[in-house]
Amino acid sequence: MTLSSAISTATSGMRATQAAITTTSNNIANADVDGYTKKSATFQTVVISGTGSGVSLGEIQRQVDAGLERRTNTARSQSSLSEVVADYLSQLSNAIGTTTGDDTIASAISNLTNSLQSLSVSPDSTSEAQSVVTDLADLADSANTLTDSIQDLRQDADRAIADSVDTVNAALERLDDLNAQVLRAQASGASTADLADQQMQQVAIIAQEINVTYFTDGTGAVSVYGPGGTVLLNDDAHLLSFTAAASVDSGDSLANGNLSGISVGGKDMTAFISSGTIGGLLDVRDDILPAQQASVDALTDQIMTAVNAAQNAGTSVPPPNALTSSDAIDGSASLGGNGTLRVALLDADGKVQSYSDLDLTTYATVNDLVAAIDGMSGVTATIDADGKLSIAADDGSLGIGLAQLSGGIGGESVSSALGLNDLLSVDSEGHLSLRADVAADPSLLARGALSSATTLTIGASGIESGDTTAIASLVEAFTGTRNFAAVGDLGTVKGTIADYAAEIIGHVATLSTNATANAEIKSGALDNLSSSLANASGVNLDEEAAELEILQTNYQAAANVISVIQEMYDTLLNMI
């Protein structure tokens, strides 16, 4: 080996060591940067004509366990889902309250039950009747507040899905740009290690929002596949599509098309989304919260059915001047009735002015029955343009009383079947409301019942003073045991209405507790994997400092070689 070749060899060592020092210095500078992985300079021997002629810098490599990195991203996606579910269930649990808390549906049911029992003891008390009406309104408000809370949470989830979709799309576009930068760097012979870190940072962002698979090809470009194998990124980014709803109510769902799914290029992949923030939000919006709404709806329906049945079986004193159906009625529909309906015209004290006992089997349609009632002296019965049936006393000082002496329609009294004296109704958004005239005048609350005696005496009382038949039915509605069918994710329940409300509250509390525990487990798993990944691929400052000392020693050794050769040249020149 000539002196010139020796200098060349030593110089190559200095250049390679200098590059390695730069890499190590970069590691130290970026030690606390999120997503940065340790880089290592690789070296390769330069061989010319079979003889070693120094060293050259090879590829700058990321020191990362790719398999561990994938497992961490999977855990990140699972943890995000569990955190979202736990957060929304916690909010719902706070909204629904506890079985012993104030201003909850449980306390509203308890208050109404107590006021009904007080009214049953003092049926003529105006203040007790007012308390019942007030507590009925409060119960409706409590049920509506709970429904609104559930639907507000669903709308929050829907909007959050839109935000997450934007996050994924931004990350896909950024990753697409990074792929292009990697290809350019490869073509110019520049290192792509730092760009690879940035690529994986974007992959982590995507994985947090939605379950994906990915791989890096031979060019260093990253391809991403979404749920169901949908291509999200190859040569180009294929963005997610989602439309947030302007509003969400209990009747809106993904199934009926009122709520948006997530698609890519027209391909719906919603059913395949199994984790990530988006997966959790979809679970909350489409499954978890609707299941709780179904339980609340079942409770509301039981309350409304029980209260209306009792009210329709009774009559107030003074009686209402008119009875109007809650819902539209098809007059041409088959009546399908049997037994006897008593219709009475009463004065303000409940005294009979006239009455008629109608054999329901003689009327083929609802219109036929309406015509028979309308034929009574002093009574007008009509079905208006909106389909509402009204039975009214022609004299404004008189009122209408009904009694189902036997039979009815479909197992209900005519009044119940047609909703003529309902106290409560539910609108299309699932909101419960108290009848306006009763809310304004509690005396219209039915307490007793029209006499079912074989005959009524004109001028005599058709409703006995102190009669509590209707109030007793209302008390029984709230204190009696009934069967509640399984609905949503709540199983069958046997108990009172208050018991069912307590089951709903307890069920939500249990779901929230379990979801929080699951989120902690998933978060712990992610922390462990993230820690392992950081230990395997992160920068250890002590190790980097030690490596820097070694490189400095190597650099000095190469410099010493050049110095010695320089001295040899000087000696040679002095000899000439």
PDB file of C-alpha atoms in Angstrom, residues 234-498:
ATOM      1  CA  ASN A 234     -51.345   3.382  -2.334  1.00  0.00           C
ATOM      2  CA  ASP A 235     -50.292   5.531  -5.271  1.00  0.00           C
ATOM      3  CA  ASP A 236     -52.800   8.134  -4.066  1.00  0.00           C
ATOM      4  CA  ALA A 237     -54.743   8.927  -0.911  1.00  0.00           C
ATOM      5  CA  HIS A 238     -58.351   7.686  -0.894  1.00  0.00           C
ATOM      6  CA  LEU A 239     -60.178   9.868   1.604  1.00  0.00           C
ATOM      7  CA  LEU A 240     -62.986   8.927   3.984  1.00  0.00           C
ATOM      8  CA  SER A 241     -66.426  10.385   3.366  1.00  0.00           C
ATOM      9  CA  PHE A 242     -68.907  11.231   6.143  1.00  0.00           C
ATOM     10  CA  THR A 243     -71.769  13.713   6.539  1.00  0.00           C
ATOM     11  CA  ALA A 244     -72.611  14.947  10.014  1.00  0.00           C
ATOM     12  CA  ALA A 245     -76.321  15.228  10.842  1.00  0.00           C
ATOM     13  CA  ALA A 246     -77.794  18.661  11.490  1.00  0.00           C
ATOM     14  CA  SER A 247     -79.664  17.168  14.455  1.00  0.00           C
ATOM     15  CA  VAL A 248     -80.246  13.759  15.987  1.00  0.00           C
ATOM     16  CA  ASP A 249     -83.409  12.442  17.636  1.00  0.00           C
ATOM     17  CA  SER A 250     -84.518   9.039  18.853  1.00  0.00           C
ATOM     18  CA  GLY A 251     -85.966   8.083  15.465  1.00  0.00           C
ATOM     19  CA  ASP A 252     -82.700   8.650  13.591  1.00  0.00           C
ATOM     20  CA  SER A 253     -80.431   5.718  12.838  1.00  0.00           C
ATOM     21  CA  LEU A 254     -77.833   4.440  10.424  1.00  0.00           C
ATOM     22  CA  ALA A 255     -80.279   1.733   9.316  1.00  0.00           C
ATOM     23  CA  ASN A 256     -82.998   4.145   8.213  1.00  0.00           C
ATOM     24  CA  GLY A 257     -80.512   6.370   6.430  1.00  0.00           C
ATOM     25  CA  ASN A 258     -80.962   9.404   8.682  1.00  0.00           C
ATOM     26  CA  LEU A 259     -77.415   9.063   9.974  1.00  0.00           C
ATOM     27  CA  SER A 260     -74.319   8.776   7.832  1.00  0.00           C
ATOM     28  CA  GLY A 261     -71.962   5.859   7.596  1.00  0.00           C
ATOM     29  CA  ILE A 262     -68.331   6.068   6.523  1.00  0.00           C
ATOM     30  CA  SER A 263     -67.351   5.303   2.968  1.00  0.00           C
ATOM     31  CA  VAL A 264     -64.355   5.522   0.665  1.00  0.00           C
ATOM     32  CA  GLY A 265     -64.928   6.063  -3.026  1.00  0.00           C
ATOM     33  CA  GLY A 266     -68.593   5.158  -2.618  1.00  0.00           C
ATOM     34  CA  LYS A 267     -67.818   1.910  -0.767  1.00  0.00           C
ATOM     35  CA  ASP A 268     -69.413   1.787   2.677  1.00  0.00           C
ATOM     36  CA  MET A 269     -67.050   0.314   5.259  1.00  0.00           C
ATOM     37  CA  THR A 270     -68.964   1.234   8.428  1.00  0.00           C
ATOM     38  CA  ALA A 271     -69.747  -2.368   9.342  1.00  0.00           C
ATOM     39  CA  PHE A 272     -66.048  -3.275   9.283  1.00  0.00           C
ATOM     40  CA  ILE A 273     -64.863  -0.531  11.634  1.00  0.00           C
ATOM     41  CA  SER A 274     -63.969  -2.327  14.838  1.00  0.00           C
ATOM     42  CA  SER A 275     -61.682  -0.017  16.796  1.00  0.00           C
ATOM     43  CA  GLY A 276     -60.208   3.442  17.034  1.00  0.00           C
ATOM     44  CA  THR A 277     -61.955   6.630  18.053  1.00  0.00           C
ATOM     45  CA  ILE A 278     -64.329   6.311  15.106  1.00  0.00           C
ATOM     46  CA  GLY A 279     -65.185   2.736  16.060  1.00  0.00           C
ATOM     47  CA  GLY A 280     -66.019   3.845  19.594  1.00  0.00           C
ATOM     48  CA  LEU A 281     -68.090   6.784  18.400  1.00  0.00           C
ATOM     49  CA  LEU A 282     -70.072   4.567  16.023  1.00  0.00           C
ATOM     50  CA  ASP A 283     -70.715   2.072  18.836  1.00  0.00           C
ATOM     51  CA  VAL A 284     -71.933   4.893  21.057  1.00  0.00           C
ATOM     52  CA  ARG A 285     -74.089   6.577  18.409  1.00  0.00           C
ATOM     53  CA  ASP A 286     -75.607   3.482  16.806  1.00  0.00           C
ATOM     54  CA  ASP A 287     -75.702   0.794  19.498  1.00  0.00           C
ATOM     55  CA  ILE A 288     -74.962   1.747  23.091  1.00  0.00           C
ATOM     56  CA  LEU A 289     -77.002   4.925  23.425  1.00  0.00           C
ATOM     57  CA  PRO A 290     -79.958   3.688  21.325  1.00  0.00           C
ATOM     58  CA  ALA A 291     -80.132   0.636  23.604  1.00  0.00           C
ATOM     59  CA  GLN A 292     -80.454   2.913  26.634  1.00  0.00           C
ATOM     60  CA  GLN A 293     -83.033   5.028  24.818  1.00  0.00           C
ATOM     61  CA  ALA A 294     -85.041   1.872  24.166  1.00  0.00           C
ATOM     62  CA  SER A 295     -85.147   1.211  27.926  1.00  0.00           C
ATOM     63  CA  VAL A 296     -86.236   4.783  28.631  1.00  0.00           C
ATOM     64  CA  ASP A 297     -88.891   4.493  25.910  1.00  0.00           C
ATOM     65  CA  ALA A 298     -90.161   1.272  27.482  1.00  0.00           C
ATOM     66  CA  LEU A 299     -90.411   3.006  30.856  1.00  0.00           C
ATOM     67  CA  THR A 300     -92.166   6.001  29.313  1.00  0.00           C
ATOM     68  CA  ASP A 301     -94.575   3.742  27.448  1.00  0.00           C
ATOM     69  CA  GLN A 302     -95.467   1.816  30.614  1.00  0.00           C
ATOM     70  CA  ILE A 303     -96.073   5.058  32.506  1.00  0.00           C
ATOM     71  CA  MET A 304     -98.177   6.535  29.711  1.00  0.00           C
ATOM     72  CA  THR A 305    -100.194   3.342  29.197  1.00  0.00           C
ATOM     73  CA  ALA A 306    -100.906   2.882  32.908  1.00  0.00           C
ATOM     74  CA  VAL A 307    -101.808   6.528  33.545  1.00  0.00           C
ATOM     75  CA  ASN A 308    -104.004   6.799  30.458  1.00  0.00           C
ATOM     76  CA  ALA A 309    -105.822   3.539  31.196  1.00  0.00           C
ATOM     77  CA  ALA A 310    -106.721   4.782  34.669  1.00  0.00           C
ATOM     78  CA  GLN A 311    -107.752   8.221  33.400  1.00  0.00           C
ATOM     79  CA  ASN A 312    -109.869   6.777  30.575  1.00  0.00           C
ATOM     80  CA  ALA A 313    -111.716   4.564  33.046  1.00  0.00           C
ATOM     81  CA  GLY A 314    -112.652   7.554  35.186  1.00  0.00           C
ATOM     82  CA  THR A 315    -114.443  10.875  35.075  1.00  0.00           C
ATOM     83  CA  SER A 316    -113.653  14.171  36.734  1.00  0.00           C
ATOM     84  CA  VAL A 317    -116.017  16.413  38.676  1.00  0.00           C
ATOM     85  CA  PRO A 318    -116.832  18.717  37.043  1.00  0.00           C
ATOM     86  CA  PRO A 319    -116.652  16.582  33.911  1.00  0.00           C
ATOM     87  CA  PRO A 320    -114.870  17.914  30.811  1.00  0.00           C
ATOM     88  CA  ASN A 321    -117.080  19.720  28.314  1.00  0.00           C
ATOM     89  CA  ALA A 322    -115.430  17.740  25.520  1.00  0.00           C
ATOM     90  CA  LEU A 323    -113.320  14.635  25.097  1.00  0.00           C
ATOM     91  CA  THR A 324    -110.867  14.609  22.182  1.00  0.00           C
ATOM     92  CA  SER A 325    -108.767  11.733  20.890  1.00  0.00           C
ATOM     93  CA  SER A 326    -104.996  12.005  21.309  1.00  0.00           C
ATOM     94  CA  ASP A 327    -104.251  10.654  17.847  1.00  0.00           C
ATOM     95  CA  ALA A 328    -105.854  10.797  14.439  1.00  0.00           C
ATOM     96  CA  ILE A 329    -108.568   8.210  13.857  1.00  0.00           C
ATOM     97  CA  ASP A 330    -109.698   6.605  10.601  1.00  0.00           C
ATOM     98  CA  GLY A 331    -113.481   6.828  10.751  1.00  0.00           C
ATOM     99  CA  SER A 332    -113.904   4.207   8.048  1.00  0.00           C
ATOM    100  CA  ALA A 333    -111.874   1.635   9.989  1.00  0.00           C
ATOM    101  CA  SER A 334    -113.612  -1.390  11.408  1.00  0.00           C
ATOM    102  CA  LEU A 335    -114.703  -0.785  14.997  1.00  0.00           C
ATOM    103  CA  GLY A 336    -114.270  -4.398  16.110  1.00  0.00           C
ATOM    104  CA  GLY A 337    -116.072  -3.654  19.352  1.00  0.00           C
ATOM    105  CA  ASN A 338    -118.194  -5.721  21.717  1.00  0.00           C
ATOM    106  CA  GLY A 339    -120.037  -5.128  24.957  1.00  0.00           C
ATOM    107  CA  THR A 340    -121.687  -1.892  26.053  1.00  0.00           C
ATOM    108  CA  LEU A 341    -120.450   1.708  26.190  1.00  0.00           C
ATOM    109  CA  ARG A 342    -122.289   4.227  28.387  1.00  0.00           C
ATOM    110  CA  VAL A 343    -122.193   7.879  27.322  1.00  0.00           C
ATOM    111  CA  ALA A 344    -123.641  10.389  29.809  1.00  0.00           C
ATOM    112  CA  LEU A 345    -124.314  14.107  29.764  1.00  0.00           C
ATOM    113  CA  LEU A 346    -123.481  15.461  33.262  1.00  0.00           C
ATOM    114  CA  ASP A 347    -123.676  18.805  34.993  1.00  0.00           C
ATOM    115  CA  ALA A 348    -120.827  20.431  36.930  1.00  0.00           C
ATOM    116  CA  ASP A 349    -121.732  18.409  40.045  1.00  0.00           C
ATOM    117  CA  GLY A 350    -121.769  15.124  38.158  1.00  0.00           C
ATOM    118  CA  LYS A 351    -125.556  14.829  38.070  1.00  0.00           C
ATOM    119  CA  VAL A 352    -126.994  12.936  35.108  1.00  0.00           C
ATOM    120  CA  GLN A 353    -128.818  15.036  32.508  1.00  0.00           C
ATOM    121  CA  SER A 354    -129.145  12.250  29.958  1.00  0.00           C
ATOM    122  CA  TYR A 355    -127.370   9.071  28.984  1.00  0.00           C
ATOM    123  CA  SER A 356    -127.298   6.281  26.454  1.00  0.00           C
ATOM    124  CA  ASP A 357    -125.993   2.701  26.626  1.00  0.00           C
ATOM    125  CA  LEU A 358    -124.609   1.695  23.225  1.00  0.00           C
ATOM    126  CA  ASP A 359    -124.290  -1.914  22.065  1.00  0.00           C
ATOM    127  CA  LEU A 360    -120.904  -1.899  20.300  1.00  0.00           C
ATOM    128  CA  THR A 361    -121.670  -4.983  18.266  1.00  0.00           C
ATOM    129  CA  THR A 362    -124.194  -3.004  16.245  1.00  0.00           C
ATOM    130  CA  TYR A 363    -121.600  -0.611  14.800  1.00  0.00           C
ATOM    131  CA  ALA A 364    -119.417  -1.821  11.948  1.00  0.00           C
ATOM    132  CA  THR A 365    -117.093   1.176  11.737  1.00  0.00           C
ATOM    133  CA  VAL A 366    -115.822   3.988  13.945  1.00  0.00           C
ATOM    134  CA  ASN A 367    -117.983   6.364  11.917  1.00  0.00           C
ATOM    135  CA  ASP A 368    -121.047   4.311  12.837  1.00  0.00           C
ATOM    136  CA  LEU A 369    -120.285   4.700  16.551  1.00  0.00           C
ATOM    137  CA  VAL A 370    -119.583   8.420  16.125  1.00  0.00           C
ATOM    138  CA  ALA A 371    -122.950   8.843  14.373  1.00  0.00           C
ATOM    139  CA  ALA A 372    -124.743   7.039  17.212  1.00  0.00           C
ATOM    140  CA  ILE A 373    -123.153   9.305  19.820  1.00  0.00           C
ATOM    141  CA  ASP A 374    -123.833  12.364  17.715  1.00  0.00           C
ATOM    142  CA  GLY A 375    -127.487  11.322  17.627  1.00  0.00           C
ATOM    143  CA  MET A 376    -127.802  11.784  21.383  1.00  0.00           C
ATOM    144  CA  SER A 377    -129.660  14.883  22.493  1.00  0.00           C
ATOM    145  CA  GLY A 378    -127.288  17.659  23.614  1.00  0.00           C
ATOM    146  CA  VAL A 379    -124.157  15.840  22.377  1.00  0.00           C
ATOM    147  CA  THR A 380    -122.066  16.449  19.260  1.00  0.00           C
ATOM    148  CA  ALA A 381    -119.572  13.839  18.001  1.00  0.00           C
ATOM    149  CA  THR A 382    -117.357  14.518  14.990  1.00  0.00           C
ATOM    150  CA  ILE A 383    -114.074  13.554  13.382  1.00  0.00           C
ATOM    151  CA  ASP A 384    -112.353  16.682  12.105  1.00  0.00           C
ATOM    152  CA  ALA A 385    -110.090  17.152   9.065  1.00  0.00           C
ATOM    153  CA  ASP A 386    -107.054  16.105  11.147  1.00  0.00           C
ATOM    154  CA  GLY A 387    -108.722  12.848  12.122  1.00  0.00           C
ATOM    155  CA  LYS A 388    -109.315  13.901  15.736  1.00  0.00           C
ATOM    156  CA  LEU A 389    -112.511  12.505  17.289  1.00  0.00           C
ATOM    157  CA  SER A 390    -114.373  14.909  19.595  1.00  0.00           C
ATOM    158  CA  ILE A 391    -117.376  14.182  21.819  1.00  0.00           C
ATOM    159  CA  ALA A 392    -118.730  17.430  23.265  1.00  0.00           C
ATOM    160  CA  ALA A 393    -121.693  18.701  25.239  1.00  0.00           C
ATOM    161  CA  ASP A 394    -123.631  21.320  23.305  1.00  0.00           C
ATOM    162  CA  ASP A 395    -124.242  23.254  26.529  1.00  0.00           C
ATOM    163  CA  GLY A 396    -120.971  24.792  27.743  1.00  0.00           C
ATOM    164  CA  SER A 397    -121.983  24.258  31.373  1.00  0.00           C
ATOM    165  CA  LEU A 398    -122.334  20.501  30.935  1.00  0.00           C
ATOM    166  CA  GLY A 399    -119.787  17.746  30.451  1.00  0.00           C
ATOM    167  CA  ILE A 400    -119.261  14.251  29.069  1.00  0.00           C
ATOM    168  CA  GLY A 401    -118.765  11.051  31.051  1.00  0.00           C
ATOM    169  CA  LEU A 402    -117.965   7.589  29.652  1.00  0.00           C
ATOM    170  CA  ALA A 403    -118.125   4.136  31.240  1.00  0.00           C
ATOM    171  CA  GLN A 404    -117.270   0.799  29.687  1.00  0.00           C
ATOM    172  CA  LEU A 405    -119.954  -1.412  31.150  1.00  0.00           C
ATOM    173  CA  SER A 406    -118.609  -4.490  29.394  1.00  0.00           C
ATOM    174  CA  GLY A 407    -116.337  -5.491  26.508  1.00  0.00           C
ATOM    175  CA  GLY A 408    -114.555  -2.785  24.555  1.00  0.00           C
ATOM    176  CA  ILE A 409    -112.187  -2.644  21.581  1.00  0.00           C
ATOM    177  CA  GLY A 410    -109.206  -4.962  21.449  1.00  0.00           C
ATOM    178  CA  GLY A 411    -109.285  -5.623  25.179  1.00  0.00           C
ATOM    179  CA  GLU A 412    -109.444  -1.905  26.033  1.00  0.00           C
ATOM    180  CA  SER A 413    -112.296   0.410  26.864  1.00  0.00           C
ATOM    181  CA  VAL A 414    -113.524   2.510  23.974  1.00  0.00           C
ATOM    182  CA  SER A 415    -112.140   5.584  25.698  1.00  0.00           C
ATOM    183  CA  SER A 416    -108.667   3.996  26.024  1.00  0.00           C
ATOM    184  CA  ALA A 417    -108.658   2.518  22.526  1.00  0.00           C
ATOM    185  CA  LEU A 418    -109.547   5.880  20.983  1.00  0.00           C
ATOM    186  CA  GLY A 419    -107.491   7.939  23.463  1.00  0.00           C
ATOM    187  CA  LEU A 420    -110.445  10.112  24.424  1.00  0.00           C
ATOM    188  CA  ASN A 421    -109.381  10.963  27.979  1.00  0.00           C
ATOM    189  CA  ASP A 422    -105.600  10.464  27.834  1.00  0.00           C
ATOM    190  CA  LEU A 423    -103.475  12.395  30.293  1.00  0.00           C
ATOM    191  CA  LEU A 424    -100.121  11.722  28.643  1.00  0.00           C
ATOM    192  CA  SER A 425     -98.937  11.512  25.055  1.00  0.00           C
ATOM    193  CA  VAL A 426     -95.614  10.997  23.282  1.00  0.00           C
ATOM    194  CA  ASP A 427     -94.511  12.923  20.199  1.00  0.00           C
ATOM    195  CA  SER A 428     -92.365  11.743  17.284  1.00  0.00           C
ATOM    196  CA  GLU A 429     -89.158  12.634  19.139  1.00  0.00           C
ATOM    197  CA  GLY A 430     -90.102  10.526  22.144  1.00  0.00           C
ATOM    198  CA  HIS A 431     -91.077  13.465  24.354  1.00  0.00           C
ATOM    199  CA  LEU A 432     -93.774  12.872  26.964  1.00  0.00           C
ATOM    200  CA  SER A 433     -96.310  15.631  27.579  1.00  0.00           C
ATOM    201  CA  LEU A 434     -99.220  16.245  29.966  1.00  0.00           C
ATOM    202  CA  ARG A 435    -102.565  17.225  28.496  1.00  0.00           C
ATOM    203  CA  ALA A 436    -102.717  21.024  28.442  1.00  0.00           C
ATOM    204  CA  ASP A 437    -106.246  21.461  29.842  1.00  0.00           C
ATOM    205  CA  VAL A 438    -105.520  19.222  32.848  1.00  0.00           C
ATOM    206  CA  ALA A 439    -102.219  21.008  33.461  1.00  0.00           C
ATOM    207  CA  ALA A 440    -104.143  24.290  33.541  1.00  0.00           C
ATOM    208  CA  ASP A 441    -107.086  22.952  35.555  1.00  0.00           C
ATOM    209  CA  PRO A 442    -106.316  20.021  37.921  1.00  0.00           C
ATOM    210  CA  SER A 443    -110.034  19.581  38.612  1.00  0.00           C
ATOM    211  CA  LEU A 444    -110.203  17.815  35.220  1.00  0.00           C
ATOM    212  CA  LEU A 445    -108.115  14.993  36.666  1.00  0.00           C
ATOM    213  CA  ALA A 446    -110.358  11.924  36.839  1.00  0.00           C
ATOM    214  CA  ARG A 447    -110.834  10.751  40.396  1.00  0.00           C
ATOM    215  CA  GLY A 448    -114.023   8.716  40.356  1.00  0.00           C
ATOM    216  CA  ALA A 449    -115.931   6.855  37.652  1.00  0.00           C
ATOM    217  CA  LEU A 450    -119.301   7.138  35.951  1.00  0.00           C
ATOM    218  CA  SER A 451    -121.732   4.780  37.604  1.00  0.00           C
ATOM    219  CA  SER A 452    -122.113   1.361  36.028  1.00  0.00           C
ATOM    220  CA  ALA A 453    -125.518   0.749  37.610  1.00  0.00           C
ATOM    221  CA  THR A 454    -128.056  -0.946  35.385  1.00  0.00           C
ATOM    222  CA  THR A 455    -129.969   2.290  35.015  1.00  0.00           C
ATOM    223  CA  LEU A 456    -129.199   5.889  35.912  1.00  0.00           C
ATOM    224  CA  THR A 457    -131.690   8.306  37.393  1.00  0.00           C
ATOM    225  CA  ILE A 458    -131.917  11.630  35.619  1.00  0.00           C
ATOM    226  CA  GLY A 459    -130.998  14.391  38.027  1.00  0.00           C
ATOM    227  CA  ALA A 460    -129.222  11.986  40.371  1.00  0.00           C
ATOM    228  CA  SER A 461    -125.491  11.874  40.776  1.00  0.00           C
ATOM    229  CA  GLY A 462    -123.726   9.782  38.159  1.00  0.00           C
ATOM    230  CA  ILE A 463    -120.473   9.991  40.113  1.00  0.00           C
ATOM    231  CA  GLU A 464    -120.572   9.386  43.835  1.00  0.00           C
ATOM    232  CA  SER A 465    -118.949  12.031  46.040  1.00  0.00           C
ATOM    233  CA  GLY A 466    -115.627  10.820  47.341  1.00  0.00           C
ATOM    234  CA  ASP A 467    -115.354   8.154  44.657  1.00  0.00           C
ATOM    235  CA  THR A 468    -111.617   7.365  44.215  1.00  0.00           C
ATOM    236  CA  THR A 469    -111.897   4.629  41.586  1.00  0.00           C
ATOM    237  CA  ALA A 470    -109.676   6.403  39.069  1.00  0.00           C
ATOM    238  CA  ILE A 471    -107.170   7.578  41.693  1.00  0.00           C
ATOM    239  CA  ALA A 472    -106.959   4.062  43.122  1.00  0.00           C
ATOM    240  CA  SER A 473    -106.173   2.783  39.628  1.00  0.00           C
ATOM    241  CA  LEU A 474    -103.403   5.363  39.307  1.00  0.00           C
ATOM    242  CA  VAL A 475    -101.942   4.380  42.680  1.00  0.00           C
ATOM    243  CA  GLU A 476    -102.045   0.734  41.633  1.00  0.00           C
ATOM    244  CA  ALA A 477    -100.352   1.646  38.334  1.00  0.00           C
ATOM    245  CA  PHE A 478     -97.325   2.923  40.225  1.00  0.00           C
ATOM    246  CA  THR A 479     -97.262   0.543  43.188  1.00  0.00           C
ATOM    247  CA  GLY A 480     -98.356  -2.695  41.504  1.00  0.00           C
ATOM    248  CA  THR A 481     -95.965  -5.293  40.133  1.00  0.00           C
ATOM    249  CA  ARG A 482     -95.776  -5.664  36.345  1.00  0.00           C
ATOM    250  CA  ASN A 483     -93.595  -7.447  33.823  1.00  0.00           C
ATOM    251  CA  PHE A 484     -91.188  -5.447  31.668  1.00  0.00           C
ATOM    252  CA  ALA A 485     -89.956  -7.230  28.558  1.00  0.00           C
ATOM    253  CA  ALA A 486     -86.292  -7.286  27.595  1.00  0.00           C
ATOM    254  CA  VAL A 487     -85.416  -4.253  25.497  1.00  0.00           C
ATOM    255  CA  GLY A 488     -82.163  -2.739  24.298  1.00  0.00           C
ATOM    256  CA  ASP A 489     -79.455  -4.425  26.341  1.00  0.00           C
ATOM    257  CA  LEU A 490     -81.579  -4.617  29.509  1.00  0.00           C
ATOM    258  CA  GLY A 491     -83.110  -7.964  30.373  1.00  0.00           C
ATOM    259  CA  THR A 492     -86.618  -8.722  31.606  1.00  0.00           C
ATOM    260  CA  VAL A 493     -87.657  -7.029  34.837  1.00  0.00           C
ATOM    261  CA  LYS A 494     -90.520  -7.837  37.197  1.00  0.00           C
ATOM    262  CA  GLY A 495     -91.444  -5.048  39.586  1.00  0.00           C
ATOM    263  CA  THR A 496     -93.034  -1.668  39.918  1.00  0.00           C
ATOM    264  CA  ILE A 497     -92.469   1.264  37.583  1.00  0.00           C
ATOM    265  CA  ALA A 498     -90.060   2.636  40.195  1.00  0.00           C
TER     266      ALA A 498
END
